[in-house]
Amino acid sequence: NAGVMQNPRHLVRRRGQEARLRCSPMKGHSHVYWYRQLPEEGLKFMVYLQKENIIDESGMPKERFSAEFPKEGPSILRIQQVVRGDSAAYFCASSPEGYTEAFFGQGTRLTVV
Amino acid sequence: GQNIDQPTEMTATEGAIVQINCTYQTSGFNGLFWYQQHAGEAPTFLSYNVLDGLEEKGRFSSFLSRSKGYSYLLLKELQMKDSASYLCAVRDESNYQLIWGAGTKLIIKP
């Protein structure tokens, strides 16, 4: 049973470009969470999704950021018109129904140049 | 507001014992988690406490006092591979959103 898969592991974008981060949850997991982590800081909640539904996006910036978790395929975190401040590690975690722990992917390290 | 406090950095000696403290103030409480994170890697689950008391799992133990808003992670027989950041996280009243501390960087010396 493969773990949570994120790709790409590293992503470099120029200012103004779009970044697409993908997350395939563990098999059987229907809950996906996205977090952002800046160097030497803790994880910051961004969004919580279930299949085809955004449950809570209170941690997501109102502009330029969007997330989806379609019926088929991975969850996508999309950042439009990236700026230098978007440079961070973005982690995805998944859990089954009624979880007590979430399993994390290896993260995507986004660098905006 | 919501707040999780942990020491920024601790140093300990191989073979010794170390206790990493975490205090929290959150809107509601539905459990406290400890995760380990090696540099450049994903956090991995260590422990979960929802009731007061001590949970022991091998070399690692975690304690919770809900009335004091306090938890600690105890690591025994320290090994060099235990050098990592240890993250404390509290599940809030939403029952799914985790509020994270900034992590404690643990340095193990021979």
PDB file of C-alpha atoms in Angstrom:
ATOM      1  CA  ASN A   1       0.000   0.000   0.000  1.00  0.00           C
ATOM      2  CA  ALA A   2       1.747   3.098  -1.237  1.00  0.00           C
ATOM      3  CA  GLY A   3       1.859   6.096   1.054  1.00  0.00           C
ATOM      4  CA  VAL A   4       0.697   9.594   0.248  1.00  0.00           C
ATOM      5  CA  MET A   5       2.326  10.592  -3.037  1.00  0.00           C
ATOM      6  CA  GLN A   6       3.121  14.162  -3.895  1.00  0.00           C
ATOM      7  CA  ASN A   7       4.635  15.450  -7.081  1.00  0.00           C
ATOM      8  CA  PRO A   8       6.718  17.111  -8.066  1.00  0.00           C
ATOM      9  CA  ARG A   9       9.127  16.996  -5.114  1.00  0.00           C
ATOM     10  CA  HIS A  10      10.751  20.223  -6.233  1.00  0.00           C
ATOM     11  CA  LEU A  11       9.220  22.936  -8.381  1.00  0.00           C
ATOM     12  CA  VAL A  12      10.834  26.140  -9.602  1.00  0.00           C
ATOM     13  CA  ARG A  13       8.641  28.869 -11.044  1.00  0.00           C
ATOM     14  CA  ARG A  14       9.296  32.426 -12.181  1.00  0.00           C
ATOM     15  CA  ARG A  15       7.220  35.205 -10.677  1.00  0.00           C
ATOM     16  CA  GLY A  16       3.856  35.413 -12.419  1.00  0.00           C
ATOM     17  CA  GLN A  17       3.749  31.767 -13.501  1.00  0.00           C
ATOM     18  CA  GLU A  18       1.350  29.138 -12.251  1.00  0.00           C
ATOM     19  CA  ALA A  19       2.267  26.288  -9.889  1.00  0.00           C
ATOM     20  CA  ARG A  20       0.319  23.030  -9.770  1.00  0.00           C
ATOM     21  CA  LEU A  21       0.985  20.667  -6.887  1.00  0.00           C
ATOM     22  CA  ARG A  22      -0.451  17.161  -6.932  1.00  0.00           C
ATOM     23  CA  CYS A  23      -1.322  14.822  -4.101  1.00  0.00           C
ATOM     24  CA  SER A  24      -2.525  11.228  -4.339  1.00  0.00           C
ATOM     25  CA  PRO A  25      -3.849  10.098  -0.956  1.00  0.00           C
ATOM     26  CA  MET A  26      -3.313   6.665   0.473  1.00  0.00           C
ATOM     27  CA  LYS A  27      -5.624   4.000  -0.873  1.00  0.00           C
ATOM     28  CA  GLY A  28      -8.938   4.101   0.917  1.00  0.00           C
ATOM     29  CA  HIS A  29      -8.426   7.619   2.263  1.00  0.00           C
ATOM     30  CA  SER A  30     -11.107  10.128   1.329  1.00  0.00           C
ATOM     31  CA  HIS A  31      -9.895  13.120   3.353  1.00  0.00           C
ATOM     32  CA  VAL A  32      -7.084  15.358   2.137  1.00  0.00           C
ATOM     33  CA  TYR A  33      -5.396  18.273   3.913  1.00  0.00           C
ATOM     34  CA  TRP A  34      -2.913  20.759   2.511  1.00  0.00           C
ATOM     35  CA  TYR A  35      -0.368  22.535   4.709  1.00  0.00           C
ATOM     36  CA  ARG A  36       2.325  25.095   4.056  1.00  0.00           C
ATOM     37  CA  GLN A  37       5.608  25.174   5.950  1.00  0.00           C
ATOM     38  CA  LEU A  38       8.145  27.975   5.890  1.00  0.00           C
ATOM     39  CA  PRO A  39      11.740  27.269   6.981  1.00  0.00           C
ATOM     40  CA  GLU A  40      12.112  26.918  10.767  1.00  0.00           C
ATOM     41  CA  GLU A  41       8.337  27.240  11.209  1.00  0.00           C
ATOM     42  CA  GLY A  42       5.472  24.896  11.947  1.00  0.00           C
ATOM     43  CA  LEU A  43       2.863  23.724   9.507  1.00  0.00           C
ATOM     44  CA  LYS A  44       0.032  26.086   8.610  1.00  0.00           C
ATOM     45  CA  PHE A  45      -3.324  24.607   7.651  1.00  0.00           C
ATOM     46  CA  MET A  46      -4.546  25.675   4.244  1.00  0.00           C
ATOM     47  CA  VAL A  47      -7.492  23.566   3.149  1.00  0.00           C
ATOM     48  CA  TYR A  48      -9.407  20.385   3.938  1.00  0.00           C
ATOM     49  CA  LEU A  49     -11.138  18.486   1.173  1.00  0.00           C
ATOM     50  CA  GLN A  50     -13.174  15.368   0.711  1.00  0.00           C
ATOM     51  CA  LYS A  51     -13.938  13.877  -2.682  1.00  0.00           C
ATOM     52  CA  GLU A  52     -15.497  16.646  -4.820  1.00  0.00           C
ATOM     53  CA  ASN A  53     -16.020  18.880  -1.788  1.00  0.00           C
ATOM     54  CA  ILE A  54     -14.085  21.647  -0.108  1.00  0.00           C
ATOM     55  CA  ILE A  55     -14.899  21.331   3.576  1.00  0.00           C
ATOM     56  CA  ASP A  56     -12.746  24.115   5.004  1.00  0.00           C
ATOM     57  CA  GLU A  57     -10.536  26.549   3.093  1.00  0.00           C
ATOM     58  CA  SER A  58     -10.141  29.045   5.906  1.00  0.00           C
ATOM     59  CA  GLY A  59      -6.339  28.804   5.783  1.00  0.00           C
ATOM     60  CA  MET A  60      -6.059  29.548   2.118  1.00  0.00           C
ATOM     61  CA  PRO A  61      -5.304  33.053   0.810  1.00  0.00           C
ATOM     62  CA  LYS A  62      -8.404  34.472  -0.832  1.00  0.00           C
ATOM     63  CA  GLU A  63      -6.656  35.260  -4.102  1.00  0.00           C
ATOM     64  CA  ARG A  64      -4.488  33.188  -6.424  1.00  0.00           C
ATOM     65  CA  PHE A  65      -4.852  29.937  -4.449  1.00  0.00           C
ATOM     66  CA  SER A  66      -7.339  27.179  -5.199  1.00  0.00           C
ATOM     67  CA  ALA A  67      -7.660  23.489  -4.436  1.00  0.00           C
ATOM     68  CA  GLU A  68      -9.702  20.600  -5.729  1.00  0.00           C
ATOM     69  CA  PHE A  69     -10.121  16.889  -5.069  1.00  0.00           C
ATOM     70  CA  PRO A  70     -12.007  15.411  -8.019  1.00  0.00           C
ATOM     71  CA  LYS A  71     -13.890  12.143  -8.037  1.00  0.00           C
ATOM     72  CA  GLU A  72     -11.075  10.600 -10.065  1.00  0.00           C
ATOM     73  CA  GLY A  73      -7.432  11.535  -9.807  1.00  0.00           C
ATOM     74  CA  PRO A  74      -5.239  13.388  -7.360  1.00  0.00           C
ATOM     75  CA  SER A  75      -5.944  16.472  -5.321  1.00  0.00           C
ATOM     76  CA  ILE A  76      -4.507  19.605  -6.899  1.00  0.00           C
ATOM     77  CA  LEU A  77      -3.308  22.762  -5.154  1.00  0.00           C
ATOM     78  CA  ARG A  78      -3.039  25.541  -7.700  1.00  0.00           C
ATOM     79  CA  ILE A  79      -1.218  28.819  -7.197  1.00  0.00           C
ATOM     80  CA  GLN A  80      -1.656  31.402  -9.899  1.00  0.00           C
ATOM     81  CA  GLN A  81       0.716  34.306 -10.591  1.00  0.00           C
ATOM     82  CA  VAL A  82       3.218  33.110  -8.010  1.00  0.00           C
ATOM     83  CA  VAL A  83       5.237  35.597  -5.969  1.00  0.00           C
ATOM     84  CA  ARG A  84       8.471  35.145  -4.006  1.00  0.00           C
ATOM     85  CA  GLY A  85       6.517  34.846  -0.768  1.00  0.00           C
ATOM     86  CA  ASP A  86       4.887  31.658  -2.047  1.00  0.00           C
ATOM     87  CA  SER A  87       8.227  29.860  -1.760  1.00  0.00           C
ATOM     88  CA  ALA A  88       7.722  27.160   0.857  1.00  0.00           C
ATOM     89  CA  ALA A  89       7.253  23.452   1.375  1.00  0.00           C
ATOM     90  CA  TYR A  90       3.688  22.334   0.704  1.00  0.00           C
ATOM     91  CA  PHE A  91       2.625  19.140   2.436  1.00  0.00           C
ATOM     92  CA  CYS A  92      -0.405  17.046   1.753  1.00  0.00           C
ATOM     93  CA  ALA A  93      -1.830  14.632   4.310  1.00  0.00           C
ATOM     94  CA  SER A  94      -4.629  12.104   4.041  1.00  0.00           C
ATOM     95  CA  SER A  95      -6.762  10.143   6.449  1.00  0.00           C
ATOM     96  CA  PRO A  96      -9.611   7.671   6.329  1.00  0.00           C
ATOM     97  CA  GLU A  97     -13.031   8.314   7.838  1.00  0.00           C
ATOM     98  CA  GLY A  98     -12.950   8.729  11.614  1.00  0.00           C
ATOM     99  CA  TYR A  99      -9.207   9.129  11.769  1.00  0.00           C
ATOM    100  CA  THR A 100      -6.890   9.639  14.710  1.00  0.00           C
ATOM    101  CA  GLU A 101      -3.803  10.400  12.647  1.00  0.00           C
ATOM    102  CA  ALA A 102      -3.035  11.812   9.254  1.00  0.00           C
ATOM    103  CA  PHE A 103      -0.351  10.447   6.949  1.00  0.00           C
ATOM    104  CA  PHE A 104       1.875  12.955   5.221  1.00  0.00           C
ATOM    105  CA  GLY A 105       3.408  12.983   1.790  1.00  0.00           C
ATOM    106  CA  GLN A 106       7.027  13.964   1.213  1.00  0.00           C
ATOM    107  CA  GLY A 107       6.035  17.496   0.272  1.00  0.00           C
ATOM    108  CA  THR A 108       6.616  19.749  -2.718  1.00  0.00           C
ATOM    109  CA  ARG A 109       9.257  22.402  -2.305  1.00  0.00           C
ATOM    110  CA  LEU A 110       8.256  25.409  -4.343  1.00  0.00           C
ATOM    111  CA  THR A 111      10.867  28.002  -5.177  1.00  0.00           C
ATOM    112  CA  VAL A 112       9.812  31.201  -6.902  1.00  0.00           C
ATOM    113  CA  VAL A 113      12.628  33.038  -8.654  1.00  0.00           C
TER     114      VAL A 113
ATOM    115  CA  GLY B   1      -6.542  33.201  19.837  1.00  0.00           C
ATOM    116  CA  GLN B   2      -5.000  29.843  19.183  1.00  0.00           C
ATOM    117  CA  ASN B   3      -1.474  29.263  20.390  1.00  0.00           C
ATOM    118  CA  ILE B   4       0.906  26.331  20.707  1.00  0.00           C
ATOM    119  CA  ASP B   5       4.228  26.892  22.484  1.00  0.00           C
ATOM    120  CA  GLN B   6       7.284  24.662  22.342  1.00  0.00           C
ATOM    121  CA  PRO B   7      10.953  25.369  22.997  1.00  0.00           C
ATOM    122  CA  THR B   8      12.763  26.246  19.799  1.00  0.00           C
ATOM    123  CA  GLU B   9      15.767  24.002  20.318  1.00  0.00           C
ATOM    124  CA  MET B  10      17.087  21.450  22.807  1.00  0.00           C
ATOM    125  CA  THR B  11      20.343  19.544  23.062  1.00  0.00           C
ATOM    126  CA  ALA B  12      20.822  16.145  24.684  1.00  0.00           C
ATOM    127  CA  THR B  13      23.420  13.386  24.869  1.00  0.00           C
ATOM    128  CA  GLU B  14      23.227   9.990  23.199  1.00  0.00           C
ATOM    129  CA  GLY B  15      21.825   7.412  25.610  1.00  0.00           C
ATOM    130  CA  ALA B  16      20.189  10.017  27.862  1.00  0.00           C
ATOM    131  CA  ILE B  17      16.543  11.051  28.382  1.00  0.00           C
ATOM    132  CA  VAL B  18      14.940  14.274  27.134  1.00  0.00           C
ATOM    133  CA  GLN B  19      11.521  15.831  27.760  1.00  0.00           C
ATOM    134  CA  ILE B  20      10.013  18.211  25.211  1.00  0.00           C
ATOM    135  CA  ASN B  21       7.192  20.353  26.567  1.00  0.00           C
ATOM    136  CA  CYS B  22       4.193  21.777  24.738  1.00  0.00           C
ATOM    137  CA  THR B  23       1.586  24.186  26.093  1.00  0.00           C
ATOM    138  CA  TYR B  24      -1.528  25.101  24.185  1.00  0.00           C
ATOM    139  CA  GLN B  25      -4.441  27.514  24.162  1.00  0.00           C
ATOM    140  CA  THR B  26      -7.020  26.563  21.563  1.00  0.00           C
ATOM    141  CA  SER B  27     -10.715  26.959  20.891  1.00  0.00           C
ATOM    142  CA  GLY B  28     -11.780  23.477  21.840  1.00  0.00           C
ATOM    143  CA  PHE B  29      -9.749  20.325  22.207  1.00  0.00           C
ATOM    144  CA  ASN B  30     -10.147  17.028  20.400  1.00  0.00           C
ATOM    145  CA  GLY B  31      -6.736  15.484  20.926  1.00  0.00           C
ATOM    146  CA  LEU B  32      -3.035  16.289  20.872  1.00  0.00           C
ATOM    147  CA  PHE B  33      -0.523  14.829  18.443  1.00  0.00           C
ATOM    148  CA  TRP B  34       3.241  14.574  18.392  1.00  0.00           C
ATOM    149  CA  TYR B  35       5.037  14.233  15.062  1.00  0.00           C
ATOM    150  CA  GLN B  36       8.706  13.798  14.227  1.00  0.00           C
ATOM    151  CA  GLN B  37      10.154  15.602  11.222  1.00  0.00           C
ATOM    152  CA  HIS B  38      13.670  15.090   9.893  1.00  0.00           C
ATOM    153  CA  ALA B  39      15.086  17.957   7.871  1.00  0.00           C
ATOM    154  CA  GLY B  40      13.613  18.052   4.383  1.00  0.00           C
ATOM    155  CA  GLU B  41      11.240  15.188   5.047  1.00  0.00           C
ATOM    156  CA  ALA B  42       7.577  14.690   5.860  1.00  0.00           C
ATOM    157  CA  PRO B  43       6.300  14.664   9.446  1.00  0.00           C
ATOM    158  CA  THR B  44       5.717  11.160  10.773  1.00  0.00           C
ATOM    159  CA  PHE B  45       3.205  10.317  13.477  1.00  0.00           C
ATOM    160  CA  LEU B  46       4.544   9.504  16.951  1.00  0.00           C
ATOM    161  CA  SER B  47       1.662   9.676  19.407  1.00  0.00           C
ATOM    162  CA  TYR B  48      -1.884  10.782  20.093  1.00  0.00           C
ATOM    163  CA  ASN B  49      -3.394  11.753  23.475  1.00  0.00           C
ATOM    164  CA  VAL B  50      -7.013  12.648  24.063  1.00  0.00           C
ATOM    165  CA  LEU B  51      -7.352  11.665  27.750  1.00  0.00           C
ATOM    166  CA  ASP B  52      -5.168  12.800  30.649  1.00  0.00           C
ATOM    167  CA  GLY B  53      -2.214  10.618  31.457  1.00  0.00           C
ATOM    168  CA  LEU B  54       0.771   8.920  29.972  1.00  0.00           C
ATOM    169  CA  GLU B  55       0.869   6.931  26.729  1.00  0.00           C
ATOM    170  CA  GLU B  56       3.961   4.762  26.330  1.00  0.00           C
ATOM    171  CA  LYS B  57       5.228   3.409  23.045  1.00  0.00           C
ATOM    172  CA  GLY B  58       8.683   1.896  23.154  1.00  0.00           C
ATOM    173  CA  ARG B  59      11.338   4.540  23.773  1.00  0.00           C
ATOM    174  CA  PHE B  60       8.788   7.333  23.345  1.00  0.00           C
ATOM    175  CA  SER B  61       6.084   8.390  25.832  1.00  0.00           C
ATOM    176  CA  SER B  62       3.624  11.263  25.688  1.00  0.00           C
ATOM    177  CA  PHE B  63       1.777  12.875  28.581  1.00  0.00           C
ATOM    178  CA  LEU B  64      -1.304  15.091  28.587  1.00  0.00           C
ATOM    179  CA  SER B  65      -2.969  17.320  31.178  1.00  0.00           C
ATOM    180  CA  ARG B  66      -6.059  18.934  29.662  1.00  0.00           C
ATOM    181  CA  SER B  67      -6.747  21.123  32.724  1.00  0.00           C
ATOM    182  CA  LYS B  68      -3.269  22.651  32.409  1.00  0.00           C
ATOM    183  CA  GLY B  69      -3.187  22.781  28.612  1.00  0.00           C
ATOM    184  CA  TYR B  70       0.090  20.911  28.749  1.00  0.00           C
ATOM    185  CA  SER B  71       1.764  17.948  27.147  1.00  0.00           C
ATOM    186  CA  TYR B  72       5.257  16.529  26.986  1.00  0.00           C
ATOM    187  CA  LEU B  73       7.065  14.030  24.815  1.00  0.00           C
ATOM    188  CA  LEU B  74       9.639  11.903  26.629  1.00  0.00           C
ATOM    189  CA  LEU B  75      12.389  10.227  24.652  1.00  0.00           C
ATOM    190  CA  LYS B  76      14.526   7.591  26.378  1.00  0.00           C
ATOM    191  CA  GLU B  77      17.817   5.939  25.412  1.00  0.00           C
ATOM    192  CA  LEU B  78      18.455   8.643  22.863  1.00  0.00           C
ATOM    193  CA  GLN B  79      20.027   7.649  19.572  1.00  0.00           C
ATOM    194  CA  MET B  80      21.728   9.852  16.999  1.00  0.00           C
ATOM    195  CA  LYS B  81      18.851   9.192  14.579  1.00  0.00           C
ATOM    196  CA  ASP B  82      16.507  10.947  17.035  1.00  0.00           C
ATOM    197  CA  SER B  83      18.009  14.268  15.936  1.00  0.00           C
ATOM    198  CA  ALA B  84      14.978  15.912  14.322  1.00  0.00           C
ATOM    199  CA  SER B  85      12.253  18.449  14.900  1.00  0.00           C
ATOM    200  CA  TYR B  86       9.365  17.394  17.124  1.00  0.00           C
ATOM    201  CA  LEU B  87       6.029  18.996  16.335  1.00  0.00           C
ATOM    202  CA  CYS B  88       3.145  19.318  18.762  1.00  0.00           C
ATOM    203  CA  ALA B  89      -0.315  19.741  17.207  1.00  0.00           C
ATOM    204  CA  VAL B  90      -3.775  20.128  18.725  1.00  0.00           C
ATOM    205  CA  ARG B  91      -7.007  19.192  16.993  1.00  0.00           C
ATOM    206  CA  ASP B  92      -9.436  22.000  17.621  1.00  0.00           C
ATOM    207  CA  GLU B  93     -13.199  22.209  17.997  1.00  0.00           C
ATOM    208  CA  SER B  94     -13.702  21.552  14.288  1.00  0.00           C
ATOM    209  CA  ASN B  95     -12.457  18.009  15.011  1.00  0.00           C
ATOM    210  CA  TYR B  96     -10.300  17.938  11.909  1.00  0.00           C
ATOM    211  CA  GLN B  97      -8.170  21.056  11.810  1.00  0.00           C
ATOM    212  CA  LEU B  98      -4.764  20.713  13.464  1.00  0.00           C
ATOM    213  CA  ILE B  99      -3.108  23.732  15.061  1.00  0.00           C
ATOM    214  CA  TRP B 100       0.663  23.248  14.922  1.00  0.00           C
ATOM    215  CA  GLY B 101       3.487  24.443  17.114  1.00  0.00           C
ATOM    216  CA  ALA B 102       6.638  25.672  15.399  1.00  0.00           C
ATOM    217  CA  GLY B 103       8.480  22.525  16.460  1.00  0.00           C
ATOM    218  CA  THR B 104      11.397  21.794  18.763  1.00  0.00           C
ATOM    219  CA  LYS B 105      14.685  21.057  17.066  1.00  0.00           C
ATOM    220  CA  LEU B 106      16.405  18.305  19.052  1.00  0.00           C
ATOM    221  CA  ILE B 107      20.170  17.959  18.668  1.00  0.00           C
ATOM    222  CA  ILE B 108      21.779  14.742  19.922  1.00  0.00           C
ATOM    223  CA  LYS B 109      25.469  14.824  20.767  1.00  0.00           C
ATOM    224  CA  PRO B 110      27.695  11.743  21.145  1.00  0.00           C
TER     225      PRO B 110
END
